[in-house]
XYZ file of N, CA and C in Angstrom:
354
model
N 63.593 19.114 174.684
C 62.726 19.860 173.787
C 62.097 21.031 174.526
N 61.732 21.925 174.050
C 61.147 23.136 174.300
C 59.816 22.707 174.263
N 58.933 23.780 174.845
C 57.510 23.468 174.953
C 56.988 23.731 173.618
N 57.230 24.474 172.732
C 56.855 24.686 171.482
C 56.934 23.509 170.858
N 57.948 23.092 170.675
C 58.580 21.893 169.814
C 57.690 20.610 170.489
N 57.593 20.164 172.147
C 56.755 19.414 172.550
C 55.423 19.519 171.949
N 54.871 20.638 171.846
C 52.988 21.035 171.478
C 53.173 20.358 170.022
N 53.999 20.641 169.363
C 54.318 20.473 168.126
C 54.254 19.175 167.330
N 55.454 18.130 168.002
C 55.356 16.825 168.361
C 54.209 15.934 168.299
N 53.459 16.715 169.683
C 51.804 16.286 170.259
C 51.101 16.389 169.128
N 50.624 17.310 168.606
C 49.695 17.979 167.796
C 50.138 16.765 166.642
N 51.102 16.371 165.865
C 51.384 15.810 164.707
C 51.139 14.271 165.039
N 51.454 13.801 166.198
C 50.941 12.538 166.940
C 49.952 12.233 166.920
N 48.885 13.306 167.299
C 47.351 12.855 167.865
C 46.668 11.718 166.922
N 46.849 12.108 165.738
C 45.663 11.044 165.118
C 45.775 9.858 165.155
N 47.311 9.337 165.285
C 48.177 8.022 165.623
C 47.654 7.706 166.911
N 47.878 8.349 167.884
C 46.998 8.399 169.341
C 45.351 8.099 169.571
N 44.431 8.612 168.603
C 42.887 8.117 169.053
C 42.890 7.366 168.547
N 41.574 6.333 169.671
C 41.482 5.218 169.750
C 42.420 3.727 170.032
N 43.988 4.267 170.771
C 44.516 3.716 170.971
C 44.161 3.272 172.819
N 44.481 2.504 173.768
C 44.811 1.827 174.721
C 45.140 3.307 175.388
N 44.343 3.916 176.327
C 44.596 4.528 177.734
C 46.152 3.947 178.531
N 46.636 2.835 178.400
C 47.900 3.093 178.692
C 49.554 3.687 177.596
N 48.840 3.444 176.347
C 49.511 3.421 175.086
C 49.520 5.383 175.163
N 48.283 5.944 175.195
C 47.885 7.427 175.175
C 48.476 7.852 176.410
N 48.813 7.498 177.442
C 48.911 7.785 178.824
C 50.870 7.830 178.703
N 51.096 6.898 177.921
C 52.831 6.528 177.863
C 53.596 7.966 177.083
N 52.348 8.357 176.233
C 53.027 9.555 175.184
C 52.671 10.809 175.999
N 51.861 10.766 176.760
C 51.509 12.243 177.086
C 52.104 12.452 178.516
N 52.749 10.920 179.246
C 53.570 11.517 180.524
C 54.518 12.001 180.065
N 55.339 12.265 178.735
C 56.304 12.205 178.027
C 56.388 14.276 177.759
N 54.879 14.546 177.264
C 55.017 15.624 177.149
C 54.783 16.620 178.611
N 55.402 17.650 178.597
C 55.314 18.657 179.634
C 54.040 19.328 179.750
N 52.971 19.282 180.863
C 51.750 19.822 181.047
C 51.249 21.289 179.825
N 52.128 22.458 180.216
C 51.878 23.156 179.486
C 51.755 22.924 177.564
N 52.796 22.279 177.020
C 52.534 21.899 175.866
C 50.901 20.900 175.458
N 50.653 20.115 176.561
C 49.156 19.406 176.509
C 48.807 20.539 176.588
N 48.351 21.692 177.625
C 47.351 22.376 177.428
C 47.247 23.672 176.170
N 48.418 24.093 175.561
C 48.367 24.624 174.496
C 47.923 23.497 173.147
N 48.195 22.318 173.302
C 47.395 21.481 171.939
C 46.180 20.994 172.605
N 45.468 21.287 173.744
C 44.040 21.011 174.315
C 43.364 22.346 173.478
N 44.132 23.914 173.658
C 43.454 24.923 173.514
C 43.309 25.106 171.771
N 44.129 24.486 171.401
C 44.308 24.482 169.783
C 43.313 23.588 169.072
N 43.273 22.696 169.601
C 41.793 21.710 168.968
C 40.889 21.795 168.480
N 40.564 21.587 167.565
C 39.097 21.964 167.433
C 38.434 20.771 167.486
N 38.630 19.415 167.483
C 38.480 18.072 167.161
C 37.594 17.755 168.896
N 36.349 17.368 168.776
C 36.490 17.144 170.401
C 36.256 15.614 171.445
N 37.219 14.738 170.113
C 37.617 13.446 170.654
C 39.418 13.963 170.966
N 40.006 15.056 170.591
C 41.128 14.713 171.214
C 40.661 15.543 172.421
N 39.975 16.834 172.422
C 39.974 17.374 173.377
C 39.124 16.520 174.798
N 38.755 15.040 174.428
C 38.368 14.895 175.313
C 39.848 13.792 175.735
N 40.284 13.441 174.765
C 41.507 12.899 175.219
C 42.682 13.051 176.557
N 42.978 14.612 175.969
C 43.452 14.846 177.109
C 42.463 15.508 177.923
N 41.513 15.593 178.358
C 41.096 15.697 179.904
C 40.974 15.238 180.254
N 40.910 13.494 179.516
C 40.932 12.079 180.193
C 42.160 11.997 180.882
N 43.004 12.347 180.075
C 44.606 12.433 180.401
C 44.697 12.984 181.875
N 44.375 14.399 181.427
C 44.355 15.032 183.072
C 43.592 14.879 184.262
N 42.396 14.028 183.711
C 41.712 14.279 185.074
C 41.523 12.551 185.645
N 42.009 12.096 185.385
C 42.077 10.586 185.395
C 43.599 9.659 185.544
N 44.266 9.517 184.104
C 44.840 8.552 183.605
C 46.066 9.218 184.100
N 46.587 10.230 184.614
C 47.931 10.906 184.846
C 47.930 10.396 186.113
N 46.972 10.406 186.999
C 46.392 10.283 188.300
C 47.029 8.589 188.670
N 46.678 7.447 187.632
C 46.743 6.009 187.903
C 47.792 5.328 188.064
N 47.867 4.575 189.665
C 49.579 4.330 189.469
C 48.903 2.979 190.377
N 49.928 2.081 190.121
C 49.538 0.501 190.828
C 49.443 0.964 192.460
N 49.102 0.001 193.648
C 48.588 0.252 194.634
C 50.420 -0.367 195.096
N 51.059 -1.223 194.009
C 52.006 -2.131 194.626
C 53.153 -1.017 194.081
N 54.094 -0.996 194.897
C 55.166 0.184 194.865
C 56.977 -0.538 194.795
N 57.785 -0.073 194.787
C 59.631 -0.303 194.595
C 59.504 -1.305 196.245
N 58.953 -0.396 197.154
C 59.453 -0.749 198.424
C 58.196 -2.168 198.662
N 57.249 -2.611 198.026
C 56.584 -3.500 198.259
C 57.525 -4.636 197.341
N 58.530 -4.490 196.129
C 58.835 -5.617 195.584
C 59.795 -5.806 196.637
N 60.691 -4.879 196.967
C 61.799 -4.684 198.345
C 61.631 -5.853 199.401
N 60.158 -5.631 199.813
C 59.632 -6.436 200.547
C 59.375 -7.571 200.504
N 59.244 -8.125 199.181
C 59.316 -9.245 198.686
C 60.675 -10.385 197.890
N 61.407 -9.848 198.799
C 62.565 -10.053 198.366
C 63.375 -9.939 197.096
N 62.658 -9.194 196.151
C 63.496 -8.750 194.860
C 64.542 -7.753 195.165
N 65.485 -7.989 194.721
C 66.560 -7.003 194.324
C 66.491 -5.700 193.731
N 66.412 -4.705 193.639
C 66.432 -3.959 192.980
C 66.812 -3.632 191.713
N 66.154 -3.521 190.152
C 66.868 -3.877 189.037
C 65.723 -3.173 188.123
N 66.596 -3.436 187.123
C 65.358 -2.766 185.636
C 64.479 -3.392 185.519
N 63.875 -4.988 186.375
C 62.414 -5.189 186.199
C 61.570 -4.268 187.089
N 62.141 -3.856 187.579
C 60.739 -3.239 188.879
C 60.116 -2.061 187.995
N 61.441 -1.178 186.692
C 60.217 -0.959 186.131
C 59.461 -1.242 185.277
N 60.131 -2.704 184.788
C 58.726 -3.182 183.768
C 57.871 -3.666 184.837
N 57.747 -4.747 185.852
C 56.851 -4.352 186.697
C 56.034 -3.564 187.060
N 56.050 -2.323 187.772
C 55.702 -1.244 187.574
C 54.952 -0.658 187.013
N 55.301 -1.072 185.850
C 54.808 -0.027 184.448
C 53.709 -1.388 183.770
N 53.778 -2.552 184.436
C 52.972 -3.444 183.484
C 51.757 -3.318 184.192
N 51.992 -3.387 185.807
C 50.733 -3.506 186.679
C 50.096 -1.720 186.367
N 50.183 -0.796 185.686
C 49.970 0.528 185.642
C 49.460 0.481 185.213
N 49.858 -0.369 183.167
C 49.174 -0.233 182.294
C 47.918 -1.252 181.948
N 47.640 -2.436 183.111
C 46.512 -3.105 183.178
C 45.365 -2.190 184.040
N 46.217 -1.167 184.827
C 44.846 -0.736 186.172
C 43.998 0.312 184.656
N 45.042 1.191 183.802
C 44.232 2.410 183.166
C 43.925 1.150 182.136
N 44.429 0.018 181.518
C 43.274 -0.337 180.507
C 42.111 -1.335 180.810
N 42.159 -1.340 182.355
C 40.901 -2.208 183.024
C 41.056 -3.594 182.940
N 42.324 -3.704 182.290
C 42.578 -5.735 182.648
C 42.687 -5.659 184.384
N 42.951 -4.602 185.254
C 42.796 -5.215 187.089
C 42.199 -3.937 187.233
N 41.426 -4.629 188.091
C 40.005 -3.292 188.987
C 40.195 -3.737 189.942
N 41.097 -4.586 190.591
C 40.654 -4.781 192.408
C 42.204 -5.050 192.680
N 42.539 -4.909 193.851
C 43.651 -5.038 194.549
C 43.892 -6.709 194.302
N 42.523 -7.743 194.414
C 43.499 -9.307 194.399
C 44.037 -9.274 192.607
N 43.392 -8.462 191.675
C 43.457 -8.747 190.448
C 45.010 -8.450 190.330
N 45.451 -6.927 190.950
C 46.600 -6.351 190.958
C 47.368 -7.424 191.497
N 47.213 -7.921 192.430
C 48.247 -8.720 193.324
C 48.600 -10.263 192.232
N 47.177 -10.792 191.559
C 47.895 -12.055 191.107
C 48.267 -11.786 189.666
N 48.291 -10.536 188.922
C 49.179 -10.009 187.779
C 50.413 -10.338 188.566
N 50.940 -9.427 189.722
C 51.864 -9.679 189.990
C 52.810 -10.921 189.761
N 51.763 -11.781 190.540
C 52.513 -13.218 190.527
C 52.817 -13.571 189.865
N 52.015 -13.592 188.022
C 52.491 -13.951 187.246
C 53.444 -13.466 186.709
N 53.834 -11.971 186.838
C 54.861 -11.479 186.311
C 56.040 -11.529 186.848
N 56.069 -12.321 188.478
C 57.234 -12.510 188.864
C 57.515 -14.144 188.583
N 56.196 -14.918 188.091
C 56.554 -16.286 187.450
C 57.192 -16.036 186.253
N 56.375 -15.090 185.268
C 57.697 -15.223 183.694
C 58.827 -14.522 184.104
N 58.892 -13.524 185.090
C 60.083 -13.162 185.093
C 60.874 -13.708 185.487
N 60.402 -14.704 186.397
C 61.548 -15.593 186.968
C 62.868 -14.733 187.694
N 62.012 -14.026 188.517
C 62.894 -12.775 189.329
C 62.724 -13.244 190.701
């Protein structure tokens, strides 16, 4: 998509978007290309989205687990399409505040390598 067509997209999304889950808002807007956020930031007049994305930018773009590819590596997983639901699960607990501390991060983990049974 073009950046037009991205702003475009965004803009017709948003209302579906507030008040949703900081990782749910965070999943659609890594999606769009910076410049298209900041042409539907400058277009706003609304100023719960406009605070949306500066949450976006000055925060939630920023949040990535402390545990990384080469830490599951380390833990003897294989390399495979869980690491990025992994990944992406321990991400979306740090931005919606289910883990605030490194042991919280670490025993999500565990459990997710208990259901995964990986």
């Amino acid at each position: 998509h073009g950046i037009v067509q991205s702003a475009i997209g965004l803009w017709n999304e948003l209302p579906r978007l507030m008040g949703r889950p900081p990782s749910q808002i965070t999943a659609r807007l890594d999606e769009t290309p910076a410049l298209a956020r900041y042409a539907v930031y400058l277009a706003a007049s609304d100023p719960g989205v406009k605070e949306l994305l500066l949450n976006y930018a000055s925060q939630w773009q920023n949040i990535m687990p402390t545990i990384n590819g080469h830490d599951l590596q380390r833990l003897g997983l294989r390399p495979g399409p869980y690491y990025r639901t992994i990944l992406s699960t321990l991400r979306n607990a740090w931005l919606d505040g289910m883990v605030n501390t490194l042991e919280e991060e670490r025993a999500l983990l565990d459990q997710l390598l208990t259901d995964l049974a990986v």
